[in-house]
Structures are given as structure tokens and as C-alpha cells.
Tab-separated table of N, CA and C in Angstrom:
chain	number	residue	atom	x	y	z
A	67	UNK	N	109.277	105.248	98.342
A	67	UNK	CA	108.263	104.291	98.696
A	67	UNK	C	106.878	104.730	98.241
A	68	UNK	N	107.004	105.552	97.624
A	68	UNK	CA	105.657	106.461	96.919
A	68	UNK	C	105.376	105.945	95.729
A	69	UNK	N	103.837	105.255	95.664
A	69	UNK	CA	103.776	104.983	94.242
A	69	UNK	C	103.454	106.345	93.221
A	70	UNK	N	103.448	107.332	94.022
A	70	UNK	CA	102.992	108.505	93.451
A	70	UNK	C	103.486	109.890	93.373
A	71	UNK	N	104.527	110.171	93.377
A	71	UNK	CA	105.728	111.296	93.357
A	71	UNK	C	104.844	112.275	94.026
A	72	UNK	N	103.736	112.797	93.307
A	72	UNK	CA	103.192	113.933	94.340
A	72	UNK	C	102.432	113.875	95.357
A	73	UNK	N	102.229	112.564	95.974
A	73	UNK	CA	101.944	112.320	97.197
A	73	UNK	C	102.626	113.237	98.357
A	74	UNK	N	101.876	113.201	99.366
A	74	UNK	CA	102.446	114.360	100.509
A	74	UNK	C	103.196	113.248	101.259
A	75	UNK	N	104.107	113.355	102.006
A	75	UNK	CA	104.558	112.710	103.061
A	75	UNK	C	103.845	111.939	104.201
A	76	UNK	N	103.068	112.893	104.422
A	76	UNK	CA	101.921	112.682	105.736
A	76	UNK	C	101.094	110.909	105.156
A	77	UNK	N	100.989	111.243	103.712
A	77	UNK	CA	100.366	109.765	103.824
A	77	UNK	C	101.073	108.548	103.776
A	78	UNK	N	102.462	108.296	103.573
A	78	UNK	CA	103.024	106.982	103.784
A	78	UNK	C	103.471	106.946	105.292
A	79	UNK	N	101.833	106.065	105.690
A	79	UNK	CA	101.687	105.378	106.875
A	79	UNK	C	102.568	104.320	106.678
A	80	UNK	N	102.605	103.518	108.215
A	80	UNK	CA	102.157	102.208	108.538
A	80	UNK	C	101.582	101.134	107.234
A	81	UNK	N	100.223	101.830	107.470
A	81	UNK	CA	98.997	101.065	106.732
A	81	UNK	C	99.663	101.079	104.995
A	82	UNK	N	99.787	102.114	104.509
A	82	UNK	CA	100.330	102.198	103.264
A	82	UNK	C	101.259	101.494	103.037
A	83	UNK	N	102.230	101.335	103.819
A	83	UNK	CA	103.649	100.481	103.272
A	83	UNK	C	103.155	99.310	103.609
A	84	UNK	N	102.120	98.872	104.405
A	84	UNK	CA	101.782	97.259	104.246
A	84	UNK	C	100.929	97.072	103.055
A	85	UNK	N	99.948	97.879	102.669
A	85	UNK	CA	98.997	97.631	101.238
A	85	UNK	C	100.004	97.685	100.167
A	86	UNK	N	101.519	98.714	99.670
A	86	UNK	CA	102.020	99.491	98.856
A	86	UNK	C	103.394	99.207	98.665
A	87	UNK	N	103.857	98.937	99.711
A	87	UNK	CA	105.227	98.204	99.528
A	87	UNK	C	105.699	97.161	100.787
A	88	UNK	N	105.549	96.399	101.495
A	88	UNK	CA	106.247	95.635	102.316
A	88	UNK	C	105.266	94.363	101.599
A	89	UNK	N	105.705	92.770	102.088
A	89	UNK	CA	105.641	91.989	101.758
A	89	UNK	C	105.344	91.091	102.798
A	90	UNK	N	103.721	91.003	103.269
A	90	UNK	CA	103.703	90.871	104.427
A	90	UNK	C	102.573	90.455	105.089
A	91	UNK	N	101.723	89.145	105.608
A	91	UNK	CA	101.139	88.796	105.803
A	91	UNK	C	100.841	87.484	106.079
A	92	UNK	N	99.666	86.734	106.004
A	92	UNK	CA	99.615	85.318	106.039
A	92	UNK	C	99.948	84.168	104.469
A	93	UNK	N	100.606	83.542	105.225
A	93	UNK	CA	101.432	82.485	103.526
A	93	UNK	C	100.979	83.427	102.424
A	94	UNK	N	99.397	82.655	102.583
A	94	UNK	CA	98.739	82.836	101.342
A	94	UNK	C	98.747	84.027	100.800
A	95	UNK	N	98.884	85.146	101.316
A	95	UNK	CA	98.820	86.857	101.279
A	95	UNK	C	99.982	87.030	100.670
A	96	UNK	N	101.387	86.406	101.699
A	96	UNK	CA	102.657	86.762	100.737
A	96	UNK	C	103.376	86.427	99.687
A	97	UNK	N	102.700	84.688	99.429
A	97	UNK	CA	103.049	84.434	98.050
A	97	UNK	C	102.156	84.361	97.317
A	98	UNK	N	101.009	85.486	97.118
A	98	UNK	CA	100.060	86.211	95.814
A	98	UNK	C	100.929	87.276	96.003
A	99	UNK	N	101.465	88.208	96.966
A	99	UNK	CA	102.269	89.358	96.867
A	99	UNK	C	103.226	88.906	95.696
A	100	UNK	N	104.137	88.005	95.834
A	100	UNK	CA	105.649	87.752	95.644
A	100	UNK	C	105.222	87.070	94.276
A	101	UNK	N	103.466	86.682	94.216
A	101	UNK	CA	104.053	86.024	92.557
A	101	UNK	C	103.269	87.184	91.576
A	102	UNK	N	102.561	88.106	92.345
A	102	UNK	CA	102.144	89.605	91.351
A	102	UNK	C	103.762	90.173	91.037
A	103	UNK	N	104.434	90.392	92.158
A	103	UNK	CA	105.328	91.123	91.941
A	103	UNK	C	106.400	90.783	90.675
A	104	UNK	N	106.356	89.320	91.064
A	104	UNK	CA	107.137	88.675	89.933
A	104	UNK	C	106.667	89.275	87.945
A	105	UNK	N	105.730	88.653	88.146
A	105	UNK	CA	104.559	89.322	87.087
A	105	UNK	C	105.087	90.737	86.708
A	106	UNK	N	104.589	91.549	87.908
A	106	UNK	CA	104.775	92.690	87.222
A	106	UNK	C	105.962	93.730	86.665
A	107	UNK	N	107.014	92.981	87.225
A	107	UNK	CA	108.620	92.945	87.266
A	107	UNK	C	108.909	92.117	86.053
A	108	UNK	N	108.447	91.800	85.758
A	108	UNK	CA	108.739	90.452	84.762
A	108	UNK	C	109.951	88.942	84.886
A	109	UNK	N	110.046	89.044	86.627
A	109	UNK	CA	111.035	88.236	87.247
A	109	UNK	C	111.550	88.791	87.430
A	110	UNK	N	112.598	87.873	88.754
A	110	UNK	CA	113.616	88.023	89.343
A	110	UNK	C	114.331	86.957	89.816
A	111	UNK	N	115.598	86.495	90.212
A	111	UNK	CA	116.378	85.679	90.242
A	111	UNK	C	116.634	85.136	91.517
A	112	UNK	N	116.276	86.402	92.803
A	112	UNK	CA	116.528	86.059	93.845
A	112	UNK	C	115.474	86.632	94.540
A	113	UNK	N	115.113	86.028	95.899
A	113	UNK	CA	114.319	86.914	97.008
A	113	UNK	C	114.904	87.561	98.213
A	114	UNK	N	115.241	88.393	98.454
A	114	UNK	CA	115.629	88.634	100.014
A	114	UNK	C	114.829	89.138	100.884
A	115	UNK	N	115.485	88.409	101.977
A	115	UNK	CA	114.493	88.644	103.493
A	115	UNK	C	114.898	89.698	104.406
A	116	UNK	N	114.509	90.587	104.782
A	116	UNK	CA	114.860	91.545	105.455
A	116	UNK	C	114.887	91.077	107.079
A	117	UNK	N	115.617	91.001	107.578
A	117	UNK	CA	115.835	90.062	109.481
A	117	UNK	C	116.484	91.133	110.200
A	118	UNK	N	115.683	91.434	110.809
A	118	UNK	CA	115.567	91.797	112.227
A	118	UNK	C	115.963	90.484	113.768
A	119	UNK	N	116.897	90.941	114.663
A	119	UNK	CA	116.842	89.957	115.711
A	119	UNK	C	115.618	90.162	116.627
A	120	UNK	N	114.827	89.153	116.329
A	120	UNK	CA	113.913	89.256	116.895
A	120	UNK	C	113.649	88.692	118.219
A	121	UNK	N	112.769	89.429	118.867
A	121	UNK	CA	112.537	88.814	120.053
A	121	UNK	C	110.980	88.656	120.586
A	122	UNK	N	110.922	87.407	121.253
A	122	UNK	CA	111.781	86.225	121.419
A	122	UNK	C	112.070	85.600	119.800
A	123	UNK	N	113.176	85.225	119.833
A	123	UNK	CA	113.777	83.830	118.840
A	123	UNK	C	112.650	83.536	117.818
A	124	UNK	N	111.961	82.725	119.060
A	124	UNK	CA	110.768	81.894	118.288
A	124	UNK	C	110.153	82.455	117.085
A	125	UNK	N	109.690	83.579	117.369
A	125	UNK	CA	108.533	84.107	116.414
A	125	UNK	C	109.572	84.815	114.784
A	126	UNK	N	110.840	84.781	114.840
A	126	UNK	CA	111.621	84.495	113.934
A	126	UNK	C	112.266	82.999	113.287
A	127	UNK	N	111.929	82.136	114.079
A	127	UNK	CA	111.924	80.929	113.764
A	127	UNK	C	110.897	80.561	112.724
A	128	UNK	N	109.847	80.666	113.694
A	128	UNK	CA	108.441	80.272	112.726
A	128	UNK	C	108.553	81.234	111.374
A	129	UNK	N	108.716	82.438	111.892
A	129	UNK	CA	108.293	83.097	110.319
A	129	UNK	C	109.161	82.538	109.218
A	130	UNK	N	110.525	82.267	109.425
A	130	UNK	CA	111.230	81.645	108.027
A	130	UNK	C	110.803	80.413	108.361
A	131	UNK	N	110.232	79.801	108.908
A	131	UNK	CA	109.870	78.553	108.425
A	131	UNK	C	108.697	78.791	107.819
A	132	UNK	N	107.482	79.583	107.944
A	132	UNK	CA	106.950	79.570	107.311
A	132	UNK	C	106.816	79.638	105.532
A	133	UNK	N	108.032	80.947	105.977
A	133	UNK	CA	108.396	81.239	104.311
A	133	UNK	C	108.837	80.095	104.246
A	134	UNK	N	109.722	79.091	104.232
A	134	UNK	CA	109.923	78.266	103.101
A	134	UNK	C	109.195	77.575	102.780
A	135	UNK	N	108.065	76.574	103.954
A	135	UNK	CA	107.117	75.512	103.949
A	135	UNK	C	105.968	76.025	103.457
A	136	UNK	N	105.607	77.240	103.436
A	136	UNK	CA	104.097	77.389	103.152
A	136	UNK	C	103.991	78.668	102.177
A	137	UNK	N	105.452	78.958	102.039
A	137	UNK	CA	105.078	80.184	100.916
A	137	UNK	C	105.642	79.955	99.606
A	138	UNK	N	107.073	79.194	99.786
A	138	UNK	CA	108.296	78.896	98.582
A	138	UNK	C	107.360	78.057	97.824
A	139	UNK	N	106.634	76.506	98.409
A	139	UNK	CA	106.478	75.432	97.556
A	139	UNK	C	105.049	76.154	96.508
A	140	UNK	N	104.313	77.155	97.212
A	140	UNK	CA	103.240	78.185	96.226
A	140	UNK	C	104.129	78.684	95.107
A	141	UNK	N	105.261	78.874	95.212
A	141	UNK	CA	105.578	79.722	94.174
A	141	UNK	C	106.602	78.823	93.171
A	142	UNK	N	106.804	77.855	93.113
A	142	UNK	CA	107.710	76.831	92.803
A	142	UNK	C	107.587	77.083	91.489
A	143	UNK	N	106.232	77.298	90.379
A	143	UNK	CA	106.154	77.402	89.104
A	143	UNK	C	106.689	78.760	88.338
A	144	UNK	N	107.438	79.659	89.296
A	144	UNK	CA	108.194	80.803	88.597
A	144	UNK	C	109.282	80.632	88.863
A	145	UNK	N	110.210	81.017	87.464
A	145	UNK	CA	111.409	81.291	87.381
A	145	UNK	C	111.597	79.568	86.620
């Protein structure tokens, strides 16, 4: 999860894997994440969601709804 091999351990926080690698924020935050990534990957074919049972329900409800309604139709022009 290191963008930097000689990085020490001590620094992949929290904070780091949300700036550095997780995918994660408001719509707008995660599909500029998901269409850099695309970019810089040069595509990909599929997305997967990492799910946790969350609790309560709800707040796993909303979040894939969000992803599809407010993050998928942003990214509709790749691939």
C-alpha cells in the first residue's frame, strides 16, 4: 500500500490510505478518484466494491445507492 518502497511503516496511517489508496469520499471526490485512476491505469473493465455488513443497514444502503446514482452516471464516458 506504499507508494514508496522505502517508506517506514509508521507512516501508512489512516490518513494516508484515504489520500493514497482507498476510494473514498463524497460522489464528487470518488468519481474524480475512479476516473484519475482509470487514466492512470489506462482502464479497466470492472469496479469492485469492498462491503462490509454494516451497521445499521441504512448507511450501507445509501452508500451503494449513492455509488450508482451520483457517482456511475459521472463516469459513464469511460470505457
Amino acid at each position: 500500500m506504499k507508494v514508496d518502497v522505502n517508506m517506514p511503516d509508521s507512516e501508512v496511517t489512516p490518513e494516508y490510505l484515504v489520500d493514497n489508496v482507498f476510494i473514498v469520499g463524497s460522489p464528487a471526490d470518488v468519481a474524480e478518484k475512479i476516473d484519475t485512476l482509470y487514466e492512470k491505469v489506462g482502464g479497466f473493465g470492472v469496479l469492485l466494491t469492498m462491503g462490509h455488513e454494516w451497521h445499521p443497514r441504512e448507511k450501507w444502503l445509501q452508500s451503494m445507492d449513492m455509488l450508482k446514482n451520483d457517482v456511475m452516471p459521472k463516469l459513464a464516458h469511460l470505457g
